[in-house]
Coordinates of C-alpha atoms in Angstrom, one line a residue:
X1 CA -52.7 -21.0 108.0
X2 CA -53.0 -17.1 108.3
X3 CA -50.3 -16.4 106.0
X4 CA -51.4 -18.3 102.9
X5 CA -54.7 -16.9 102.8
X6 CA -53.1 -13.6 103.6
X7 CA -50.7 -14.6 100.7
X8 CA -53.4 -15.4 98.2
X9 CA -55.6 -12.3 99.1
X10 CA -52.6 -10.4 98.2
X11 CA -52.2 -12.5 95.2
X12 CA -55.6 -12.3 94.1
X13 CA -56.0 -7.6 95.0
X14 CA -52.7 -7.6 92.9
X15 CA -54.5 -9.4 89.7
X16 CA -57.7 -7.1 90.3
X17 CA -55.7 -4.2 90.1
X18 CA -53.3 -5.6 87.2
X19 CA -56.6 -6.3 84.9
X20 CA -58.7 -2.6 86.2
X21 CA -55.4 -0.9 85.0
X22 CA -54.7 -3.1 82.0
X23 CA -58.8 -2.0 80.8
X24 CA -57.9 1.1 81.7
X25 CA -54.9 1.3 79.7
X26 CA -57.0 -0.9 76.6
X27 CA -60.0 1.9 77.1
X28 CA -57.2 5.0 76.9
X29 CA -55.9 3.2 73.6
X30 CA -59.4 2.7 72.0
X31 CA -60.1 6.3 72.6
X32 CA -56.6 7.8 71.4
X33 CA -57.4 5.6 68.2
X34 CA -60.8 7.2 67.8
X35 CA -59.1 10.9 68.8
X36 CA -56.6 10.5 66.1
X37 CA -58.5 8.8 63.9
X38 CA -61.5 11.8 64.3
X39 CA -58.9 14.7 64.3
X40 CA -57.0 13.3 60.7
X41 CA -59.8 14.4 58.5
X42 CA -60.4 17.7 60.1
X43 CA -56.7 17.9 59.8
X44 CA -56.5 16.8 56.2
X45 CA -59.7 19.2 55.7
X46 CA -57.4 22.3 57.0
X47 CA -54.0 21.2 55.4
X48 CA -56.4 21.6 52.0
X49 CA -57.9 24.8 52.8
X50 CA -54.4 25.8 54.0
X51 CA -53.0 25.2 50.8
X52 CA -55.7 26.1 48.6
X53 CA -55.7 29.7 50.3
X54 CA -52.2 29.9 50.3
X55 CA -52.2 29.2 46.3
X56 CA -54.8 31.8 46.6
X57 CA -52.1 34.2 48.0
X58 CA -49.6 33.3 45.7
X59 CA -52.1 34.0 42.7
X60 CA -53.0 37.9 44.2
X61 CA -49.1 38.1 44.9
X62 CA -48.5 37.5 41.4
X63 CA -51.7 39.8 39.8
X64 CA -50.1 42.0 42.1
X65 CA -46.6 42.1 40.5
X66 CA -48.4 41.9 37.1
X67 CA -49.9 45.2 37.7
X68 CA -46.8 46.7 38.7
X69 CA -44.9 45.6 35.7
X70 CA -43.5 47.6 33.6
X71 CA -45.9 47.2 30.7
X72 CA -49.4 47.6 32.8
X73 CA -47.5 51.0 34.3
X74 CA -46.6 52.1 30.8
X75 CA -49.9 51.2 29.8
X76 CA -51.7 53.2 32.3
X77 CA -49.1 56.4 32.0
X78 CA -50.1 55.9 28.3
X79 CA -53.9 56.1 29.3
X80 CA -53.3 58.6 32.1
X81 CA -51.7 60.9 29.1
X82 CA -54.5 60.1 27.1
X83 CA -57.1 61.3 29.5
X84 CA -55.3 64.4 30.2
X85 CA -55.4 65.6 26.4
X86 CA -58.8 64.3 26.2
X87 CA -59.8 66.4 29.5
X88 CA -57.7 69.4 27.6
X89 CA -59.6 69.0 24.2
X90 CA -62.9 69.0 26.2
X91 CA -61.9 72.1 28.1
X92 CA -61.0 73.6 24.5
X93 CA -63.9 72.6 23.2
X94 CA -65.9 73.9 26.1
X95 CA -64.1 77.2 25.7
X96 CA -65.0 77.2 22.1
X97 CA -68.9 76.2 22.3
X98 CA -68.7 79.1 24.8
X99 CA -67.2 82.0 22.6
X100 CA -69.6 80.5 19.8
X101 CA -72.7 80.9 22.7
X102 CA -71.5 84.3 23.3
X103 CA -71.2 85.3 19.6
X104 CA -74.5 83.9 19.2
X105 CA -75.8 86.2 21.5
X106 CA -74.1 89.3 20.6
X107 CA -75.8 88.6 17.0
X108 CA -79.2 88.3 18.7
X109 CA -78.6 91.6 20.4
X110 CA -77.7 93.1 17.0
X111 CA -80.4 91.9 15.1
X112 CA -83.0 92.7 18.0
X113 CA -81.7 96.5 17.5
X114 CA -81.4 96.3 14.1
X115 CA -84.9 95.0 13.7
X116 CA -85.9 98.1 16.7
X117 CA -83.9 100.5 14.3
X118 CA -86.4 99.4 10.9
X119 CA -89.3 99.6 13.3
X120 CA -88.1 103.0 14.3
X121 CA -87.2 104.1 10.6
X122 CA -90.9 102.6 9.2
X123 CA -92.2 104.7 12.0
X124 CA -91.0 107.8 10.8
X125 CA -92.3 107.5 7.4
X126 CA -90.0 107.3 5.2
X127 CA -90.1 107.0 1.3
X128 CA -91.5 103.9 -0.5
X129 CA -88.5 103.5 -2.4
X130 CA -86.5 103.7 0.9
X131 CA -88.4 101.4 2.8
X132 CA -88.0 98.6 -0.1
X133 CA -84.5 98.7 0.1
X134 CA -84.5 98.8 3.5
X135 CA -86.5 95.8 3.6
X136 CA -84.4 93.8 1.1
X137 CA -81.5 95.0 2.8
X138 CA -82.8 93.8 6.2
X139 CA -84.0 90.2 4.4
X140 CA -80.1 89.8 3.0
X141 CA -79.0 90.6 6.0
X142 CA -81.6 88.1 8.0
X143 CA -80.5 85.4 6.0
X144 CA -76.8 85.9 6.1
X145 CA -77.4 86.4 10.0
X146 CA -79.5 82.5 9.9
X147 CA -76.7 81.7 7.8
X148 CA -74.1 81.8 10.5
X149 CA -76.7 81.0 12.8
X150 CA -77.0 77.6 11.1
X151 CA -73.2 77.1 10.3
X152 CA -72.8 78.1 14.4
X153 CA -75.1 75.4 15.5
X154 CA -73.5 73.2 13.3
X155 CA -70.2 73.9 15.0
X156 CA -71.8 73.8 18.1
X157 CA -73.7 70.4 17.4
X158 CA -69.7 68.8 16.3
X159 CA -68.3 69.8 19.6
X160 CA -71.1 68.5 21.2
X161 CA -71.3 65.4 19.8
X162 CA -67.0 65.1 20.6
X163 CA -67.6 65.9 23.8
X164 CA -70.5 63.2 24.3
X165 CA -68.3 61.0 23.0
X166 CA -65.1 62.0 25.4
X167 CA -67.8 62.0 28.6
X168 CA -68.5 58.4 27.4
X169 CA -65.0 57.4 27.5
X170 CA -64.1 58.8 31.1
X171 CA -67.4 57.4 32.2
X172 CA -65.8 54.1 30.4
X173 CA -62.5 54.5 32.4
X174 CA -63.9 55.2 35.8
X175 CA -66.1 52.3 35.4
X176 CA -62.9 49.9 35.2
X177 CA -61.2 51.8 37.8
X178 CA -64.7 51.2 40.3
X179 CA -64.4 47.3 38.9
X180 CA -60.8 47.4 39.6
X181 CA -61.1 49.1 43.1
X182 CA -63.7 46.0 43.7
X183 CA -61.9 43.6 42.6
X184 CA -58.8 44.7 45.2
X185 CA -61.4 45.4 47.8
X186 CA -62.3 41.4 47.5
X187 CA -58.8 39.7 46.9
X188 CA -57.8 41.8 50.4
X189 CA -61.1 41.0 52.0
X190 CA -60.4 36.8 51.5
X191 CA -57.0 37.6 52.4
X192 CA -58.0 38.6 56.0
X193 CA -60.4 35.6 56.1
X194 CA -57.7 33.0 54.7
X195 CA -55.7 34.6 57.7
X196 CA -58.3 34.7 60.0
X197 CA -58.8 31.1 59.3
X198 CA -54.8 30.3 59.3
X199 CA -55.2 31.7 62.8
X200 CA -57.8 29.9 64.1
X201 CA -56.5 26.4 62.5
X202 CA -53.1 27.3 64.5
X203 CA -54.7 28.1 67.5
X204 CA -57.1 24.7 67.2
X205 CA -53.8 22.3 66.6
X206 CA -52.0 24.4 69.7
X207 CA -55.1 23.1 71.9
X208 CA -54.9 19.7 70.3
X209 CA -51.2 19.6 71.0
X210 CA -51.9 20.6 74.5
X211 CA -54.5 17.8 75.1
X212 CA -52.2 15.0 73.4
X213 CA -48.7 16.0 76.0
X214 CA -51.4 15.5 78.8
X215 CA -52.8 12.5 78.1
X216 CA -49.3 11.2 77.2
X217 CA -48.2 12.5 80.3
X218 CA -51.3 10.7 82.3
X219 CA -50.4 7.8 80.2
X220 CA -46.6 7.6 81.2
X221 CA -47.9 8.1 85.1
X222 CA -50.4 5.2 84.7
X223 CA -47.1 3.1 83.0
X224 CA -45.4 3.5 85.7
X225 CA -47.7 2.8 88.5
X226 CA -48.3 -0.3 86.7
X227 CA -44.4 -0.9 86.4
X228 CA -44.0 -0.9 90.0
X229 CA -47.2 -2.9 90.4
X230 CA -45.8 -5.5 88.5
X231 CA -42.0 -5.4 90.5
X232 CA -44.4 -6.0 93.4
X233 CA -46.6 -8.7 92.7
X234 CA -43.1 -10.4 91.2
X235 CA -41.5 -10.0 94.2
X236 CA -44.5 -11.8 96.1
X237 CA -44.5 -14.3 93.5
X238 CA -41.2 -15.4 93.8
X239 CA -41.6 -15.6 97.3
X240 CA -44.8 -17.7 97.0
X241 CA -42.6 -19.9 94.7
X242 CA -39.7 -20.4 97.4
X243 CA -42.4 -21.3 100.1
X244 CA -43.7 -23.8 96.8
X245 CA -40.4 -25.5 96.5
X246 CA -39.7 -25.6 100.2
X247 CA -43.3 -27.5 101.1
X248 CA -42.1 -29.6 97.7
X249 CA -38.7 -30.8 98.5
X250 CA -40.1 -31.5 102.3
X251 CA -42.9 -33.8 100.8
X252 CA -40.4 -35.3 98.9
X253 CA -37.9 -35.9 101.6
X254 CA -40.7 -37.1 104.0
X255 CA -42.0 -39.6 100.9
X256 CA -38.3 -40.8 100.7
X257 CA -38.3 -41.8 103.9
X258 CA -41.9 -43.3 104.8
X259 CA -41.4 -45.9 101.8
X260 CA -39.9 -49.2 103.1
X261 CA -39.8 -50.7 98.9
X262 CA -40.4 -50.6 95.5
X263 CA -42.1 -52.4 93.4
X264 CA -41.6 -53.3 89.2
X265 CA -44.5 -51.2 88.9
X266 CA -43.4 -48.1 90.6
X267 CA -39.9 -49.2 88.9
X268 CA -41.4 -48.7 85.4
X269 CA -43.6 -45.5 86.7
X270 CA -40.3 -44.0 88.7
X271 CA -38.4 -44.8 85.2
X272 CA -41.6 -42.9 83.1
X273 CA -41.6 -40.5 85.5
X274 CA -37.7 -39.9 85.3
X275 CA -37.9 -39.9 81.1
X276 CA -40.8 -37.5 81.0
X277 CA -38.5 -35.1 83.3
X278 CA -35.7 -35.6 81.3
X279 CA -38.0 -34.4 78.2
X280 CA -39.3 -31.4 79.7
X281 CA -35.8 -30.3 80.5
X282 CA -34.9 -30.9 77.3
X283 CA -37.9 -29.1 76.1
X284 CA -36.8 -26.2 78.8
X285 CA -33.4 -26.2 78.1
X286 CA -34.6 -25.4 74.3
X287 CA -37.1 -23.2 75.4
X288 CA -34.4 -21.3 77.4
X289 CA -31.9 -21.0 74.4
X290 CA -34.1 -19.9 71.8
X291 CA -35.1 -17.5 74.7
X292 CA -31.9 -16.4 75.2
X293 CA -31.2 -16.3 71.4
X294 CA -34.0 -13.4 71.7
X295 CA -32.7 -11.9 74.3
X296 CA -29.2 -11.8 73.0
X297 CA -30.9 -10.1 70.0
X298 CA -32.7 -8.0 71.4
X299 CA -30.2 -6.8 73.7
X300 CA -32.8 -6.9 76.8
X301 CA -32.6 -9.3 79.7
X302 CA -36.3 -9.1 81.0
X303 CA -39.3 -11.2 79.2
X304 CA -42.3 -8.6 80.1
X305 CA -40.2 -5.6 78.6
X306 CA -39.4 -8.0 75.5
X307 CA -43.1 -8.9 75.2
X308 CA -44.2 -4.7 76.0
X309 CA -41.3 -3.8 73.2
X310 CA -42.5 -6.6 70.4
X311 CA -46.1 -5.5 71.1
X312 CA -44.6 -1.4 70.8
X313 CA -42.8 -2.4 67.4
X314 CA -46.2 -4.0 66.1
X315 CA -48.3 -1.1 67.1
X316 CA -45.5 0.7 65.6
X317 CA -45.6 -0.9 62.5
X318 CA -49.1 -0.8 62.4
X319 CA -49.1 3.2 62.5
X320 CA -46.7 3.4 60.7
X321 CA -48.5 1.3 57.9
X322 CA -51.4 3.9 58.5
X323 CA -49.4 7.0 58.2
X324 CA -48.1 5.3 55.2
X325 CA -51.0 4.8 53.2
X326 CA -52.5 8.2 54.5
X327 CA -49.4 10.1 53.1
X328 CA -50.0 8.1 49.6
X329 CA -53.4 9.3 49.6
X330 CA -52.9 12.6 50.5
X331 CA -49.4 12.8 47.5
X332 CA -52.3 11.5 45.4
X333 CA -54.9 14.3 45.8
X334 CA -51.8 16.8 45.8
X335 CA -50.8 15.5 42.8
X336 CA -54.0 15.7 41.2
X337 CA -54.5 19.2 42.6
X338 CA -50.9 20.3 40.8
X339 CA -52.1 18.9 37.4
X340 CA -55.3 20.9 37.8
X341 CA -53.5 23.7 38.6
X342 CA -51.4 23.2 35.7
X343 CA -53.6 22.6 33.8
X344 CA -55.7 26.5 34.8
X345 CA -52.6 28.1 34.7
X346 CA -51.8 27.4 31.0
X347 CA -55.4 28.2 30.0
X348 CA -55.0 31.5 32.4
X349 CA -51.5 31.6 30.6
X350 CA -53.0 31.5 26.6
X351 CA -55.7 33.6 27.7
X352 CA -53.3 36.2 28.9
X353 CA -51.5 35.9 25.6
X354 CA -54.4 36.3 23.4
X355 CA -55.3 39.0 25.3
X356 CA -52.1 40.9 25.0
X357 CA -52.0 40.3 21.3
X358 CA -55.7 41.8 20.8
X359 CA -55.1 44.8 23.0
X360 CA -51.6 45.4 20.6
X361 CA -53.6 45.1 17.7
X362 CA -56.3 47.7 18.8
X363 CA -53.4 49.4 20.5
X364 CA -51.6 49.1 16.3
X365 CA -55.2 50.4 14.7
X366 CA -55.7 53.1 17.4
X367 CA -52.0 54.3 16.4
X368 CA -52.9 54.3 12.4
X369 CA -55.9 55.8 13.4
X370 CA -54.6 58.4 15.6
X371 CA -51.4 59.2 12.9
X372 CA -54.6 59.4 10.6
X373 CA -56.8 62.0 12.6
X374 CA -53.4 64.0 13.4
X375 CA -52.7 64.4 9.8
X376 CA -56.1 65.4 8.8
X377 CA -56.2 68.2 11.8
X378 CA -52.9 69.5 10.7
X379 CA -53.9 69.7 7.2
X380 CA -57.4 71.3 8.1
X381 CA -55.2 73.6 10.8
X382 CA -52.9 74.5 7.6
X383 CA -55.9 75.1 5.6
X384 CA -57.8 77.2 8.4
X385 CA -54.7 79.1 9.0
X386 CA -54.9 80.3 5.0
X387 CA -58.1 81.1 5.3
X388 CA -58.0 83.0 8.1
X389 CA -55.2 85.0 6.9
X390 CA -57.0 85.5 3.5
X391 CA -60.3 86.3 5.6
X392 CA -58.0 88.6 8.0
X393 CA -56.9 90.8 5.3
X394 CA -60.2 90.8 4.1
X395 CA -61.8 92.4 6.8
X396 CA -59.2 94.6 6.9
X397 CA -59.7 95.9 3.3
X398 CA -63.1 96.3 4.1
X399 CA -62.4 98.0 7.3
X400 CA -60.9 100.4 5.4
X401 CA -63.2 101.0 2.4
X402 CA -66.0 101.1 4.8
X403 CA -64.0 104.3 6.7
X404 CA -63.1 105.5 3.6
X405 CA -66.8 106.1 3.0
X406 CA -68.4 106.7 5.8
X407 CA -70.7 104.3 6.2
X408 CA -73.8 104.6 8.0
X409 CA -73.7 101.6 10.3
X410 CA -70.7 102.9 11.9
X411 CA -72.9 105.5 14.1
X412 CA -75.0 102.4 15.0
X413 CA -72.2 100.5 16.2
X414 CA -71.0 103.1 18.2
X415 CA -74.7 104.0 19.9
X416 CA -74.6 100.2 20.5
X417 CA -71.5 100.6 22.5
X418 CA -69.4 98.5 20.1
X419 CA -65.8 99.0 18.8
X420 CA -65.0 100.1 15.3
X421 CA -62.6 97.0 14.9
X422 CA -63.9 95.0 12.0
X423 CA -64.6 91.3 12.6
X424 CA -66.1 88.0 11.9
X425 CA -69.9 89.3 13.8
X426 CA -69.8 92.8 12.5
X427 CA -68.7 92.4 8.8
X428 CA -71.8 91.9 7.5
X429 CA -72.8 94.8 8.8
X430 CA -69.7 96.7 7.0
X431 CA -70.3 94.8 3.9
X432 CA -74.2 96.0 3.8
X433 CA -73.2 99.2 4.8
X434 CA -70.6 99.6 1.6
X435 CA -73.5 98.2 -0.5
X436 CA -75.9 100.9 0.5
X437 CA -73.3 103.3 0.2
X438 CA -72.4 102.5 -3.4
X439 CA -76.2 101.7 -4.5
X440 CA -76.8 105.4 -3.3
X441 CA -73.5 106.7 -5.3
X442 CA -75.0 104.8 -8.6
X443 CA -78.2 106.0 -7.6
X444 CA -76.6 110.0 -7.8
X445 CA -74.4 109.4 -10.9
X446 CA -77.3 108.6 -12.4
X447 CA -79.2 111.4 -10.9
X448 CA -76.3 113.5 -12.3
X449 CA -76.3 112.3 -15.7
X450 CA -80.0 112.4 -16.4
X451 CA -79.8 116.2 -14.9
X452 CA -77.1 117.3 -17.4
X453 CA -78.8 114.9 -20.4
X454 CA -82.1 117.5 -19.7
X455 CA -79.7 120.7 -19.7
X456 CA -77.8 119.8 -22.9
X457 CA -81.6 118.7 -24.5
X458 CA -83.3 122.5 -23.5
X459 CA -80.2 123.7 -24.9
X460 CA -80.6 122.6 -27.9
X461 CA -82.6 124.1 -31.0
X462 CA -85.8 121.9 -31.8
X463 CA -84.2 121.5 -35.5
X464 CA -81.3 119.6 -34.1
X465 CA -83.6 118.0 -31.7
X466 CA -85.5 116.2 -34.4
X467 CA -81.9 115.2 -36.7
X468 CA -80.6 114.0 -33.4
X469 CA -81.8 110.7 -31.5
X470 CA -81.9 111.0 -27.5
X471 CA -79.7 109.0 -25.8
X472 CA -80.9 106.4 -24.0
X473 CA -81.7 106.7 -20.1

């Protein structure tokens, strides 16, 4: 009596253990299903931002190669070229507004000593006469000197305005190269992040990866613990069913023998009894083929790894329907995220276009403009070259007349420490100088003429006098 009850405490441990690990195994399903049903939109979430930053990179990879075209770099040589002559026509000018600043001064200087030298000569008393040429000399020569004074600032005002409008330029091309530089600064500061984040997502599905070949490792240990659990309790079930059909066939030999007859009644029953046998083997017989049919099929002899493999494939198929319609969602948002893009880069595209064909258009004008400008300076150059050859010999012929005659403003350039040379500064001083000197020539012809007019009249007889008419003075 020991043994069955040992047998069926066995019996009854085994099935404990057999349903613990089977809700084990059901609970370590449920929660894979959540895991992988928790990690596939963080997963979907970072194949997105994967992509999205890697269009991202594509886009700064192609800016990038658009810069260094050809036309952008023949562009900015051109632009380069045209800040260097703008810089060298701003030094020019510069040079200039000096040398007019300068010549500016020097007339100052001249007209302070010139005004000292009047003071002086009004100090020392000189004759009425004198002094009112002196003065209408020194007013022609004021206004001559405001004159160039005015025409100067005039210059001076030109080249100013030029250069305001060359400093307004640069300032206009070091802005875009600041928005430029910003611009770069940004694109390579999300690149770091996209790769920062790139990181970081392969680092998370490493971990994940990790985590999923342990449990599935765990998993395979508890499959076969329960594998050999079940070859166990098998093998004490089969033994249970020999001991079965043992206590069987002796209850049926020992019932064989302790009946003396039979009656109709246990005729019919026996005959019931032998029918409803020979149905259920017919029944098991079926049974058996169509289980062997499956078998044959399946090409696996054992009916618990048949039932584990047909419950695999329907998990199987079941994921597999999952992946499925995750996949067609996923081709859906791609391919609405390709027609978008599309879509962006066709405006970017036009935009580009229109933009290239305004900037050739002002690129056209500023050329017609420019051919314009260059014609007009070398015609004015021409013009100022004539003039300054006409204005050259000039001075020249001046030069001369005024050494010729000794001139008095020749001592006053030399006590002001100046050269002799005549020039643009100093030739009003020559010209006023020849003036005074041919006034005061005029002044002695006359002088001369009057004086032998009064000799010839006392020399005449006062007969004559009255028959003859005096010239006029």
């Amino acid at each position: 009596m020991s043994s069955p009850n040992d047998d069926m405490e066995m019996e009854k441990i085994a099935e404990d253990e057999l349903s613990k690990l089977q809700r084990q195994f059901r609970v370590m399903e449920i929660d894979r299903a959540n895991v992988t049903s928790s990690v596939q939109p963080t997963l979907r979430v970072q194949r997105n931002i994967i992509s999205s930053l890697t269009t991202e990179l594509d886009n700064i990879m192609t800016e990038l190669r658009l810069t260094k075209s050809t036309s952008n770099v023949m562009e900015n040589a051109k632009t380069k070229e045209r800040i260097i002559i703008l810089l060298k026509e701003y030094e020019k000018s510069s040079a200039e507004v000096k040398e007019h600043r300068n010549m500016i001064t020097e007339l100052d200087f001249l007209l302070k000593q010139v005004q000292k030298e009047i003071k002086g000569l009004r100090s020392k008393g000189v004759g009425f006469e004198k002094d009112n040429i002196i003065t209408l000399t020194n007013q022609t020569i004021t206004s001559q000197l405001e004159n160039r004074l005015n025409t100067a600032m005039k210059k001076f005002n030109a080249v100013n305005s030029d250069n305001y409008c060359m400093r307004l330029e640069i300032d206009r091309l070091l802005r875009d190269r600041q928005f430029f530089n910003a611009m770069w600064k940004g694109q390579i500061k999300r690149l770091m992040e996209g790769k920062a984040q790139i990181l970081e997502l392969v680092e998370q599905a490493i971990t994940t990866y990790h985590l999923r070949e342990e449990w599935c490792a765990k998993l395979d240990a508890l499959k076969e613990k329960a594998a050999m659990d079940y070859r166990k309790h098998c093998l004490e079930v089969r033994e249970l069913q020999r001991q079965l059909d043992h206590s069987m066939k002796l209850e049926e030999f020992l019932r064989t023998k302790g009946t003396v007859r039979l009656t109709a009644a246990d005729v019919k029953a026996e005959a019931k009894k032998l029918e409803q046998q020979e149905q259920e083997i017919r029944a098991y017989n079926n049974y058996v083929n169509i289980l062997d049919a499956i078998k044959e099929y399946a090409g696996e002899d054992d009916v618990d790894k048949l039932i584990l493999e047909f419950n695999r494939r329907e998990e199987e198929n079941y994921a597999l329907f999952n992946y499925i319609n995750e996949v067609n969602t996923e081709l859906k948002h791609l391919s609405d995220n390709v027609k978008m893009l599309k879509a962006n880069i066709d405006e970017e595209h036009e935009k580009h276009q229109a933009k290239l064909y305004q900037q050739q258009d002002s690129i056209e004008m500023l050329r017609a403009v420019l051919e314009e400008r260059q014609k007009a300076t070398e015609s004015l150059q021409n013009i100022y070259n004539k003039t300054h050859q006409v204005l050259s010999g000039l001075l020249r012929e001046v030069q001369v007349l005024a050494m010729s005659s000794d001139c008095d403003s020749l001592p006053l350039l030399k006590l002001l420490g100046k050269s002799l040379d005549i020039n643009t500064s100093n030739a009003r001083l020559y010209i006023k100088s020849l003036e005074k000197k041919i006034f005061e020539m005029t002044e002695l012809i006359k002088y001369d003429e009057y004086m032998q007019y009064a000799e010839s009249k006392e020399r005449t007889p006062p007969a004559s006098r009255r028959r003859r008419r005096a010239p006029p003075a």
